[in-house]
Amino acid sequence: MDTMIDIKGLSIDELERFLLGKGKERYRARQIFKWLYQRGATSFAEMTDLAKELRRDLEETARISTLSPEALEISRDGTRKYLFRLDDGCSVESVLIPEEDRNTLCISSQVGCAMACEFCLTGTFRLTRNLTTAEIVNQVCAVQKDVPVRNIVFMGMGEPLANLDNVIRALQIMLHDDGLQFSTRRITVSTAGLVPEMERLGQSVTVNLAVSLNATTDELRDRIMPINRKYPLTVLLDACRRFPLPGRRKITIEYVLLGGVNDTLDDAKRLVRLLSDIPSKINLIPFNEHEGCSFRSPSQDVIDHFHKYLLDKHFTVITRSSRGADISAACGQLKGKLDALKPSGAGKQIEVSDSTNEVT
Ligand code: SAH
């Protein structure tokens, strides 16, 4: 079983090479891709336009992995949180945020995360492992069986740019005409600011980039996002300036508003100065509170003032309303079943299973 290649983990170029290695025609790769990603095939037997001999060969040498949700929680606002159990027992979460005609799926790229941002729940757990290409793509495939997905954001668990090879391959599958057929404007990769990897992402694929800035001074960012000690603000913002985006597209700057920490008028002024020559739109995210973390969300008044200041300076600003809060599906609240990995007694238990509706 172990020697079987997971066909869902191959880009189309890799699948072509795999087939050429068997003495098969290159164009078979496109046929197989369509079966996998457009018709949701789960066995080679279904691929009736492939020669029987090829189907048999594939059955012996390859497998088609899938993910099926172990649990699905549906929020009062329609947000759907999926828990996927992986082959090795780890689990990850994906969140579908419904909006009329433009559902957004927030996917995970790692089990846990090594970034250790002070305000983020996932960051309080260490990195367990990278997700494979197939595990990233299969989150989308699984949810699409339930509901149509219009946008994909890599804003679930993990730092996508710390798992760059698998993320790039997954993006190639998502973007391919014979694959999941997403348009480049409908996929956003979000990073805490891994500068060399931002460069490589930009050279490898065309997608939208979101950068989690969250602070306007190195002093604060060093503290709340340790990655800043490696790539400080000037270096990070330079990388933003260099990031290749087609046409008039803008980089999304994410800014988690932490009450009394980064929400003053001075912060807003510094933010304007830092972004003055970067084509950007600002995504304000009022901090989603979670147990065991002392940060608080600012009052609505403070949020409104911050938002308005940026608007007055002619920035495009969105204050992200918290969705799925009642099922812990809001930004920064994903954790999979990571708490099970911690030594007993350590860490607080946060409810997940109580309101879980098992999928049958
Ligand atoms: N590692 C990537 C993607 C995952 S985090 C990144 O850092 O961008 C996705 C977004 O959620 C980031 O902008 C992060 O700053 C934000 N976030 C994390 N915890 C949060 C919380 N408790 N409340 C609000 N936003 C949070």
mmCIF file of C-alpha atoms and ligand atoms in Angstrom:
data_model
loop_
_atom_site.group_PDB
_atom_site.id
_atom_site.type_symbol
_atom_site.label_atom_id
_atom_site.label_comp_id
_atom_site.label_asym_id
_atom_site.label_seq_id
_atom_site.Cartn_x
_atom_site.Cartn_y
_atom_site.Cartn_z
ATOM 1 C CA MET A 1 0.000 0.000 0.000
ATOM 2 C CA ASP A 2 2.828 2.363 0.933
ATOM 3 C CA THR A 3 4.403 2.186 -2.480
ATOM 4 C CA MET A 4 1.167 3.308 -4.121
ATOM 5 C CA ILE A 5 1.454 6.838 -5.366
ATOM 6 C CA ASP A 6 -1.337 9.198 -4.313
ATOM 7 C CA ILE A 7 -2.523 10.637 -7.561
ATOM 8 C CA LYS A 8 -4.186 13.566 -5.752
ATOM 9 C CA GLY A 9 -0.736 14.737 -4.696
ATOM 10 C CA LEU A 10 0.529 15.269 -8.250
ATOM 11 C CA SER A 11 0.462 18.418 -10.319
ATOM 12 C CA ILE A 12 -0.521 17.859 -13.936
ATOM 13 C CA ASP A 13 3.141 18.026 -15.002
ATOM 14 C CA GLU A 14 4.038 15.368 -12.476
ATOM 15 C CA LEU A 15 1.119 13.196 -13.555
ATOM 16 C CA GLU A 16 2.248 13.504 -17.168
ATOM 17 C CA ARG A 17 5.729 12.378 -16.173
ATOM 18 C CA PHE A 18 4.275 9.492 -14.182
ATOM 19 C CA LEU A 19 2.289 8.353 -17.224
ATOM 20 C CA LEU A 20 5.171 8.856 -19.658
ATOM 21 C CA GLY A 21 7.230 6.649 -17.344
ATOM 22 C CA LYS A 22 4.668 3.916 -17.950
ATOM 23 C CA GLY A 23 4.884 4.462 -21.688
ATOM 24 C CA LYS A 24 1.449 6.144 -21.807
ATOM 25 C CA GLU A 25 0.385 9.253 -23.670
ATOM 26 C CA ARG A 26 0.840 12.639 -22.023
ATOM 27 C CA TYR A 27 -2.758 13.767 -22.720
ATOM 28 C CA ARG A 28 -4.091 11.028 -20.453
ATOM 29 C CA ALA A 29 -3.070 13.260 -17.558
ATOM 30 C CA ARG A 30 -5.687 15.835 -18.548
ATOM 31 C CA GLN A 31 -8.351 13.162 -18.818
ATOM 32 C CA ILE A 32 -7.482 11.845 -15.366
ATOM 33 C CA PHE A 33 -7.439 15.365 -13.900
ATOM 34 C CA LYS A 34 -10.936 16.015 -15.212
ATOM 35 C CA TRP A 35 -12.182 12.793 -13.663
ATOM 36 C CA LEU A 36 -10.615 13.627 -10.328
ATOM 37 C CA TYR A 37 -11.404 17.299 -9.981
ATOM 38 C CA GLN A 38 -14.418 17.964 -12.154
ATOM 39 C CA ARG A 39 -16.355 14.746 -11.765
ATOM 40 C CA GLY A 40 -15.120 13.790 -8.313
ATOM 41 C CA ALA A 41 -14.035 10.281 -9.306
ATOM 42 C CA THR A 42 -12.879 8.164 -6.379
ATOM 43 C CA SER A 43 -11.784 5.104 -8.351
ATOM 44 C CA PHE A 44 -9.915 4.424 -11.572
ATOM 45 C CA ALA A 45 -12.677 2.042 -12.613
ATOM 46 C CA GLU A 46 -14.939 5.042 -13.196
ATOM 47 C CA MET A 47 -12.572 6.536 -15.756
ATOM 48 C CA THR A 48 -14.264 4.902 -18.683
ATOM 49 C CA ASP A 49 -12.461 6.832 -21.389
ATOM 50 C CA LEU A 50 -9.131 5.330 -20.336
ATOM 51 C CA ALA A 51 -8.076 2.024 -21.859
ATOM 52 C CA LYS A 52 -8.836 -0.923 -19.586
ATOM 53 C CA GLU A 53 -5.172 -1.778 -19.453
ATOM 54 C CA LEU A 54 -4.257 1.690 -18.193
ATOM 55 C CA ARG A 55 -7.004 1.591 -15.602
ATOM 56 C CA ARG A 56 -5.732 -1.735 -14.352
ATOM 57 C CA ASP A 57 -2.165 -0.470 -14.250
ATOM 58 C CA LEU A 58 -3.253 2.596 -12.259
ATOM 59 C CA GLU A 59 -5.228 0.456 -9.847
ATOM 60 C CA GLU A 60 -2.064 -1.478 -9.101
ATOM 61 C CA THR A 61 0.307 1.464 -8.772
ATOM 62 C CA ALA A 62 -1.713 4.448 -7.628
ATOM 63 C CA ARG A 63 -4.472 5.428 -5.248
ATOM 64 C CA ILE A 64 -6.978 8.260 -5.064
ATOM 65 C CA SER A 65 -7.091 9.781 -1.596
ATOM 66 C CA THR A 66 -10.123 11.651 -0.283
ATOM 67 C CA LEU A 67 -11.032 13.403 2.929
ATOM 68 C CA SER A 68 -14.415 13.022 4.488
ATOM 69 C CA PRO A 69 -15.492 15.154 7.393
ATOM 70 C CA GLU A 70 -15.427 13.445 10.741
ATOM 71 C CA ALA A 71 -17.526 16.247 12.147
ATOM 72 C CA LEU A 72 -19.388 19.216 10.780
ATOM 73 C CA GLU A 73 -20.634 22.069 12.904
ATOM 74 C CA ILE A 74 -23.009 24.606 11.451
ATOM 75 C CA SER A 75 -23.185 28.036 13.020
ATOM 76 C CA ARG A 76 -26.367 30.048 13.441
ATOM 77 C CA ASP A 77 -25.055 32.360 10.707
ATOM 78 C CA GLY A 78 -24.560 29.432 8.322
ATOM 79 C CA THR A 79 -20.773 29.163 8.737
ATOM 80 C CA ARG A 80 -19.738 25.528 8.428
ATOM 81 C CA LYS A 81 -16.718 24.128 10.250
ATOM 82 C CA TYR A 82 -15.371 20.825 8.973
ATOM 83 C CA LEU A 83 -13.082 18.581 10.976
ATOM 84 C CA PHE A 84 -11.044 16.203 8.856
ATOM 85 C CA ARG A 85 -9.213 13.238 10.325
ATOM 86 C CA LEU A 86 -5.989 12.432 8.469
ATOM 87 C CA ASP A 87 -4.449 9.020 7.846
ATOM 88 C CA ASP A 88 -2.032 9.325 10.774
ATOM 89 C CA GLY A 89 -4.735 10.370 13.243
ATOM 90 C CA CYS A 90 -3.974 14.106 13.121
ATOM 91 C CA SER A 91 -6.841 16.395 12.243
ATOM 92 C CA VAL A 92 -7.358 19.732 10.569
ATOM 93 C CA GLU A 93 -10.237 22.123 10.150
ATOM 94 C CA SER A 94 -11.650 24.047 7.216
ATOM 95 C CA VAL A 95 -14.308 26.733 7.468
ATOM 96 C CA LEU A 96 -16.858 27.602 4.823
ATOM 97 C CA ILE A 97 -18.154 31.140 5.138
ATOM 98 C CA PRO A 98 -21.347 31.447 3.166
ATOM 99 C CA GLU A 99 -22.158 34.643 1.408
ATOM 100 C CA GLU A 100 -24.807 34.998 -1.193
ATOM 101 C CA ASP A 101 -23.311 33.583 -4.349
ATOM 102 C CA ARG A 102 -19.713 33.776 -3.178
ATOM 103 C CA ASN A 103 -18.898 31.190 -0.555
ATOM 104 C CA THR A 104 -15.380 31.462 0.801
ATOM 105 C CA LEU A 105 -13.522 28.404 2.025
ATOM 106 C CA CYS A 106 -10.778 28.909 4.577
ATOM 107 C CA ILE A 107 -8.338 25.995 4.452
ATOM 108 C CA SER A 108 -5.442 24.761 6.558
ATOM 109 C CA SER A 109 -1.892 24.147 5.364
ATOM 110 C CA GLN A 110 -0.290 22.555 8.440
ATOM 111 C CA VAL A 111 -1.223 20.623 11.568
ATOM 112 C CA GLY A 112 -0.369 23.191 14.219
ATOM 113 C CA CYS A 113 1.968 26.069 13.420
ATOM 114 C CA ALA A 114 5.524 27.079 14.259
ATOM 115 C CA MET A 115 4.979 30.843 14.000
ATOM 116 C CA ALA A 116 3.899 31.153 17.649
ATOM 117 C CA CYS A 117 2.038 34.452 17.211
ATOM 118 C CA GLU A 118 1.052 35.499 20.701
ATOM 119 C CA PHE A 119 -2.622 36.142 19.940
ATOM 120 C CA CYS A 120 -3.330 33.058 17.822
ATOM 121 C CA LEU A 121 -4.796 29.873 19.228
ATOM 122 C CA THR A 122 -3.175 27.599 16.634
ATOM 123 C CA GLY A 123 0.151 29.238 17.481
ATOM 124 C CA THR A 124 -0.055 28.100 21.077
ATOM 125 C CA PHE A 125 0.417 24.571 19.794
ATOM 126 C CA ARG A 126 3.653 23.640 18.146
ATOM 127 C CA LEU A 127 3.890 22.474 14.596
ATOM 128 C CA THR A 128 3.015 18.799 14.289
ATOM 129 C CA ARG A 129 3.576 18.476 10.557
ATOM 130 C CA ASN A 130 3.013 19.909 7.110
ATOM 131 C CA LEU A 131 -0.073 18.854 5.208
ATOM 132 C CA THR A 132 0.580 16.965 1.991
ATOM 133 C CA THR A 133 -0.508 18.427 -1.324
ATOM 134 C CA ALA A 134 -3.378 15.941 -1.445
ATOM 135 C CA GLU A 135 -4.537 16.872 2.060
ATOM 136 C CA ILE A 136 -4.675 20.538 1.060
ATOM 137 C CA VAL A 137 -6.528 19.918 -2.204
ATOM 138 C CA ASN A 138 -8.858 17.355 -0.637
ATOM 139 C CA GLN A 139 -10.209 19.933 1.822
ATOM 140 C CA VAL A 140 -11.603 21.794 -1.182
ATOM 141 C CA CYS A 141 -12.834 18.630 -2.913
ATOM 142 C CA ALA A 142 -14.623 17.456 0.242
ATOM 143 C CA VAL A 143 -16.429 20.733 0.895
ATOM 144 C CA GLN A 144 -17.359 21.142 -2.768
ATOM 145 C CA LYS A 145 -19.337 17.923 -2.526
ATOM 146 C CA ASP A 146 -21.602 19.778 -0.074
ATOM 147 C CA VAL A 147 -21.669 23.346 -1.312
ATOM 148 C CA PRO A 148 -20.158 25.330 -4.162
ATOM 149 C CA VAL A 149 -16.916 27.108 -3.266
ATOM 150 C CA ARG A 150 -16.181 30.419 -4.973
ATOM 151 C CA ASN A 151 -13.128 31.700 -3.090
ATOM 152 C CA ILE A 152 -10.314 29.906 -1.296
ATOM 153 C CA VAL A 153 -8.239 31.553 1.426
ATOM 154 C CA PHE A 154 -5.232 29.947 3.110
ATOM 155 C CA MET A 155 -6.140 31.398 6.479
ATOM 156 C CA GLY A 156 -6.885 28.271 8.466
ATOM 157 C CA MET A 157 -4.348 26.438 10.577
ATOM 158 C CA GLY A 158 -0.694 26.806 9.751
ATOM 159 C CA GLU A 159 1.671 29.066 7.866
ATOM 160 C CA PRO A 160 1.235 28.237 4.165
ATOM 161 C CA LEU A 161 4.620 29.636 3.178
ATOM 162 C CA ALA A 162 6.339 27.324 5.666
ATOM 163 C CA ASN A 163 4.934 24.450 3.578
ATOM 164 C CA LEU A 164 5.630 26.096 0.270
ATOM 165 C CA ASP A 165 6.320 23.151 -2.037
ATOM 166 C CA ASN A 166 3.072 21.426 -1.156
ATOM 167 C CA VAL A 167 1.124 24.694 -1.196
ATOM 168 C CA ILE A 168 2.438 25.612 -4.657
ATOM 169 C CA ARG A 169 1.563 22.177 -6.012
ATOM 170 C CA ALA A 170 -1.907 22.416 -4.459
ATOM 171 C CA LEU A 171 -2.361 25.868 -6.003
ATOM 172 C CA GLN A 172 -1.379 24.525 -9.419
ATOM 173 C CA ILE A 173 -4.086 21.871 -9.113
ATOM 174 C CA MET A 174 -6.665 24.420 -7.927
ATOM 175 C CA LEU A 175 -5.863 26.816 -10.760
ATOM 176 C CA HIS A 176 -5.550 24.333 -13.618
ATOM 177 C CA ASP A 177 -8.188 24.349 -16.352
ATOM 178 C CA ASP A 178 -8.483 20.589 -16.126
ATOM 179 C CA GLY A 179 -8.201 20.696 -12.335
ATOM 180 C CA LEU A 180 -10.389 22.615 -9.905
ATOM 181 C CA GLN A 181 -10.576 25.572 -12.318
ATOM 182 C CA PHE A 182 -10.289 28.404 -9.802
ATOM 183 C CA SER A 183 -9.444 31.811 -11.156
ATOM 184 C CA THR A 184 -6.281 33.419 -9.819
ATOM 185 C CA ARG A 185 -8.354 36.226 -8.321
ATOM 186 C CA ARG A 186 -10.348 33.786 -6.220
ATOM 187 C CA ILE A 187 -7.435 32.342 -4.236
ATOM 188 C CA THR A 188 -5.591 34.175 -1.466
ATOM 189 C CA VAL A 189 -2.528 32.914 0.368
ATOM 190 C CA SER A 190 -2.016 34.531 3.758
ATOM 191 C CA THR A 191 1.373 34.768 5.440
ATOM 192 C CA ALA A 192 2.818 35.937 8.722
ATOM 193 C CA GLY A 193 5.679 37.289 6.627
ATOM 194 C CA LEU A 194 8.195 34.699 5.401
ATOM 195 C CA VAL A 195 10.098 36.956 3.035
ATOM 196 C CA PRO A 196 12.143 34.568 0.828
ATOM 197 C CA GLU A 197 9.089 32.339 0.448
ATOM 198 C CA MET A 198 6.923 35.304 -0.597
ATOM 199 C CA GLU A 199 9.385 35.831 -3.398
ATOM 200 C CA ARG A 200 9.286 32.205 -4.489
ATOM 201 C CA LEU A 201 5.489 32.057 -4.316
ATOM 202 C CA GLY A 202 5.266 35.104 -6.574
ATOM 203 C CA GLN A 203 7.627 33.542 -9.085
ATOM 204 C CA SER A 204 5.811 30.199 -9.108
ATOM 205 C CA VAL A 205 2.092 31.004 -9.343
ATOM 206 C CA THR A 206 -0.306 33.903 -9.709
ATOM 207 C CA VAL A 207 -2.507 34.254 -6.640
ATOM 208 C CA ASN A 208 -3.541 37.007 -4.260
ATOM 209 C CA LEU A 209 -1.332 37.612 -1.273
ATOM 210 C CA ALA A 210 -2.430 38.592 2.216
ATOM 211 C CA VAL A 211 0.151 39.659 4.772
ATOM 212 C CA SER A 212 -0.667 39.591 8.478
ATOM 213 C CA LEU A 213 0.905 42.828 9.614
ATOM 214 C CA ASN A 214 -0.806 43.297 12.978
ATOM 215 C CA ALA A 215 1.667 45.874 14.283
ATOM 216 C CA THR A 216 3.228 49.128 13.093
ATOM 217 C CA THR A 217 6.471 49.073 15.078
ATOM 218 C CA ASP A 218 9.181 46.422 15.188
ATOM 219 C CA GLU A 219 9.086 46.598 18.938
ATOM 220 C CA LEU A 220 5.491 45.402 19.132
ATOM 221 C CA ARG A 221 5.676 43.072 16.146
ATOM 222 C CA ASP A 222 8.783 41.378 17.548
ATOM 223 C CA ARG A 223 6.748 40.590 20.608
ATOM 224 C CA ILE A 224 3.446 39.430 19.163
ATOM 225 C CA MET A 225 4.818 37.850 15.956
ATOM 226 C CA PRO A 226 8.268 36.338 16.580
ATOM 227 C CA ILE A 227 8.857 35.944 12.817
ATOM 228 C CA ASN A 228 9.421 39.720 12.814
ATOM 229 C CA ARG A 229 12.778 39.213 14.533
ATOM 230 C CA LYS A 230 13.914 37.460 11.371
ATOM 231 C CA TYR A 231 12.142 39.651 8.809
ATOM 232 C CA PRO A 232 11.442 43.071 10.325
ATOM 233 C CA LEU A 233 8.912 45.551 8.969
ATOM 234 C CA THR A 234 11.115 47.311 6.403
ATOM 235 C CA VAL A 235 12.220 43.976 4.932
ATOM 236 C CA LEU A 236 8.664 42.628 4.903
ATOM 237 C CA LEU A 237 7.206 45.742 3.303
ATOM 238 C CA ASP A 238 9.949 45.706 0.657
ATOM 239 C CA ALA A 239 8.929 42.158 -0.193
ATOM 240 C CA CYS A 240 5.320 43.380 -0.499
ATOM 241 C CA ARG A 241 6.422 46.087 -2.935
ATOM 242 C CA ARG A 242 8.207 43.500 -5.057
ATOM 243 C CA PHE A 243 5.401 40.922 -5.031
ATOM 244 C CA PRO A 244 4.117 40.482 -8.585
ATOM 245 C CA LEU A 245 0.395 41.026 -8.848
ATOM 246 C CA PRO A 246 -1.352 41.312 -12.176
ATOM 247 C CA GLY A 247 -3.050 44.519 -13.253
ATOM 248 C CA ARG A 248 -4.340 46.715 -10.530
ATOM 249 C CA ARG A 249 -4.686 44.029 -7.932
ATOM 250 C CA LYS A 250 -3.723 44.873 -4.389
ATOM 251 C CA ILE A 251 -2.059 43.071 -1.521
ATOM 252 C CA THR A 252 -4.345 42.473 1.423
ATOM 253 C CA ILE A 253 -2.891 43.736 4.665
ATOM 254 C CA GLU A 254 -4.441 41.969 7.627
ATOM 255 C CA TYR A 255 -4.470 43.804 10.900
ATOM 256 C CA VAL A 256 -5.839 42.080 13.979
ATOM 257 C CA LEU A 257 -7.093 44.787 16.320
ATOM 258 C CA LEU A 258 -5.927 44.082 19.871
ATOM 259 C CA GLY A 259 -7.548 46.302 22.483
ATOM 260 C CA GLY A 260 -5.071 48.736 24.071
ATOM 261 C CA VAL A 261 -2.185 47.139 22.166
ATOM 262 C CA ASN A 262 -2.263 48.250 18.525
ATOM 263 C CA ASP A 263 -5.523 50.186 18.192
ATOM 264 C CA THR A 264 -4.571 53.807 18.882
ATOM 265 C CA LEU A 265 -4.668 56.765 16.517
ATOM 266 C CA ASP A 266 -0.858 56.682 16.461
ATOM 267 C CA ASP A 267 -1.018 53.089 15.241
ATOM 268 C CA ALA A 268 -3.456 54.091 12.502
ATOM 269 C CA LYS A 269 -1.161 56.972 11.474
ATOM 270 C CA ARG A 270 1.886 54.715 11.364
ATOM 271 C CA LEU A 271 -0.073 52.146 9.364
ATOM 272 C CA VAL A 272 -0.951 54.789 6.780
ATOM 273 C CA ARG A 273 2.696 55.823 6.548
ATOM 274 C CA LEU A 274 3.962 52.246 6.212
ATOM 275 C CA LEU A 275 1.485 51.421 3.446
ATOM 276 C CA SER A 276 1.597 54.750 1.615
ATOM 277 C CA ASP A 277 3.443 53.365 -1.421
ATOM 278 C CA ILE A 278 2.122 49.797 -1.378
ATOM 279 C CA PRO A 279 -0.962 49.023 -3.482
ATOM 280 C CA SER A 280 -2.936 47.498 -0.650
ATOM 281 C CA LYS A 281 -6.320 47.036 0.906
ATOM 282 C CA ILE A 282 -6.635 46.737 4.649
ATOM 283 C CA ASN A 283 -8.513 43.997 6.373
ATOM 284 C CA LEU A 284 -9.208 44.875 10.007
ATOM 285 C CA ILE A 285 -9.967 41.844 12.159
ATOM 286 C CA PRO A 286 -11.228 42.613 15.660
ATOM 287 C CA PHE A 287 -9.450 40.105 17.888
ATOM 288 C CA ASN A 288 -11.472 36.959 18.439
ATOM 289 C CA GLU A 289 -11.105 36.182 22.079
ATOM 290 C CA HIS A 290 -10.229 32.684 23.189
ATOM 291 C CA GLU A 291 -9.580 31.079 26.500
ATOM 292 C CA GLY A 292 -6.063 31.224 27.812
ATOM 293 C CA CYS A 293 -5.212 34.430 25.951
ATOM 294 C CA SER A 294 -5.343 37.774 27.705
ATOM 295 C CA PHE A 295 -5.783 39.977 24.622
ATOM 296 C CA ARG A 296 -9.164 41.620 24.209
ATOM 297 C CA SER A 297 -11.052 43.017 21.261
ATOM 298 C CA PRO A 298 -11.255 46.835 21.234
ATOM 299 C CA SER A 299 -14.655 48.436 21.823
ATOM 300 C CA GLN A 300 -16.827 49.005 18.749
ATOM 301 C CA ASP A 301 -16.129 52.705 19.072
ATOM 302 C CA VAL A 302 -12.372 52.235 18.832
ATOM 303 C CA ILE A 303 -12.775 49.857 15.887
ATOM 304 C CA ASP A 304 -14.987 52.378 14.085
ATOM 305 C CA HIS A 305 -12.516 55.215 14.654
ATOM 306 C CA PHE A 306 -9.574 53.165 13.408
ATOM 307 C CA HIS A 307 -11.577 52.122 10.343
ATOM 308 C CA LYS A 308 -12.708 55.663 9.604
ATOM 309 C CA TYR A 309 -9.203 57.125 9.921
ATOM 310 C CA LEU A 310 -7.946 54.723 7.236
ATOM 311 C CA LEU A 311 -10.947 55.415 5.016
ATOM 312 C CA ASP A 312 -10.334 59.150 5.292
ATOM 313 C CA LYS A 313 -6.802 58.503 4.079
ATOM 314 C CA HIS A 314 -8.320 56.857 0.994
ATOM 315 C CA PHE A 315 -7.504 53.266 1.819
ATOM 316 C CA THR A 316 -9.812 50.431 0.933
ATOM 317 C CA VAL A 317 -10.757 49.064 4.355
ATOM 318 C CA ILE A 318 -12.895 46.156 5.384
ATOM 319 C CA THR A 319 -13.578 45.349 9.002
ATOM 320 C CA ARG A 320 -14.149 41.654 9.017
ATOM 321 C CA SER A 321 -17.235 40.743 10.961
ATOM 322 C CA SER A 322 -16.789 37.692 13.092
ATOM 323 C CA ARG A 323 -18.533 34.694 11.567
ATOM 324 C CA GLY A 324 -19.137 31.343 13.158
ATOM 325 C CA ALA A 325 -18.142 32.557 16.623
ATOM 326 C CA ASP A 326 -20.653 30.233 18.307
ATOM 327 C CA ILE A 327 -18.850 27.180 16.899
ATOM 328 C CA SER A 328 -15.282 28.510 17.386
ATOM 329 C CA ALA A 329 -14.874 28.851 13.659
ATOM 330 C CA ALA A 330 -13.842 32.502 13.714
ATOM 331 C CA CYS A 331 -10.464 33.735 12.571
ATOM 332 C CA GLY A 332 -7.626 32.378 14.665
ATOM 333 C CA GLN A 333 -9.800 29.939 16.552
ATOM 334 C CA LEU A 334 -9.075 26.795 14.583
ATOM 335 C CA LYS A 335 -7.207 24.124 16.407
ATOM 336 C CA GLY A 336 -8.300 20.758 15.071
ATOM 337 C CA LYS A 337 -8.073 18.323 17.920
ATOM 338 C CA LEU A 338 -4.658 19.580 18.810
ATOM 339 C CA ASP A 339 -5.368 19.779 22.494
ATOM 340 C CA ALA A 340 -5.363 16.002 22.504
ATOM 341 C CA LEU A 341 -1.666 16.164 21.623
ATOM 342 C CA LYS A 342 -0.741 18.179 24.659
ATOM 343 C CA PRO A 343 0.271 16.427 27.865
ATOM 344 C CA SER A 344 -2.778 15.882 30.019
ATOM 345 C CA GLY A 345 -3.572 18.749 32.308
ATOM 346 C CA ALA A 346 -1.694 21.262 30.185
ATOM 347 C CA GLY A 347 -3.774 23.762 28.293
ATOM 348 C CA LYS A 348 -7.403 24.491 28.737
ATOM 349 C CA GLN A 349 -10.085 22.425 27.192
ATOM 350 C CA ILE A 350 -12.115 24.354 24.683
ATOM 351 C CA GLU A 351 -15.462 22.983 23.721
ATOM 352 C CA VAL A 352 -15.806 21.451 20.311
ATOM 353 C CA SER A 353 -17.438 18.117 20.605
ATOM 354 C CA ASP A 354 -20.522 19.137 22.592
ATOM 355 C CA SER A 355 -22.247 20.897 19.762
ATOM 356 C CA THR A 356 -20.773 18.672 17.108
ATOM 357 C CA ASN A 357 -23.190 17.098 14.681
ATOM 358 C CA GLU A 358 -21.671 13.933 13.431
ATOM 359 C CA VAL A 359 -21.936 13.578 9.724
ATOM 360 C CA THR A 360 -23.595 10.354 8.760
HETATM 361 N N1 SAH B 1 -0.220 31.904 9.075
HETATM 362 C C1 SAH B 1 -0.985 32.696 8.175
HETATM 363 C C2 SAH B 1 -2.423 32.235 7.994
HETATM 364 C C3 SAH B 1 -3.209 31.798 9.208
HETATM 365 S S1 SAH B 1 -3.807 33.022 10.320
HETATM 366 C C4 SAH B 1 -0.941 34.156 8.582
HETATM 367 O O1 SAH B 1 -0.373 34.452 9.620
HETATM 368 O O2 SAH B 1 -1.419 35.000 7.835
HETATM 369 C C5 SAH B 1 -5.034 33.922 9.450
HETATM 370 C C6 SAH B 1 -5.281 35.304 10.046
HETATM 371 O O3 SAH B 1 -5.927 35.196 11.320
HETATM 372 C C7 SAH B 1 -4.005 36.109 10.282
HETATM 373 O O4 SAH B 1 -4.150 37.394 9.754
HETATM 374 C C8 SAH B 1 -3.915 36.187 11.798
HETATM 375 O O5 SAH B 1 -3.250 37.368 12.195
HETATM 376 C C9 SAH B 1 -5.369 36.160 12.195
HETATM 377 N N2 SAH B 1 -5.648 35.733 13.576
HETATM 378 C C10 SAH B 1 -5.009 34.796 14.293
HETATM 379 N N3 SAH B 1 -5.569 34.677 15.518
HETATM 380 C C11 SAH B 1 -6.587 35.562 15.574
HETATM 381 C C12 SAH B 1 -7.557 35.897 16.558
HETATM 382 N N4 SAH B 1 -7.594 35.282 17.732
HETATM 383 N N5 SAH B 1 -8.462 36.859 16.263
HETATM 384 C C13 SAH B 1 -8.447 37.444 15.039
HETATM 385 N N6 SAH B 1 -7.587 37.154 14.083
HETATM 386 C C14 SAH B 1 -6.647 36.230 14.327
#
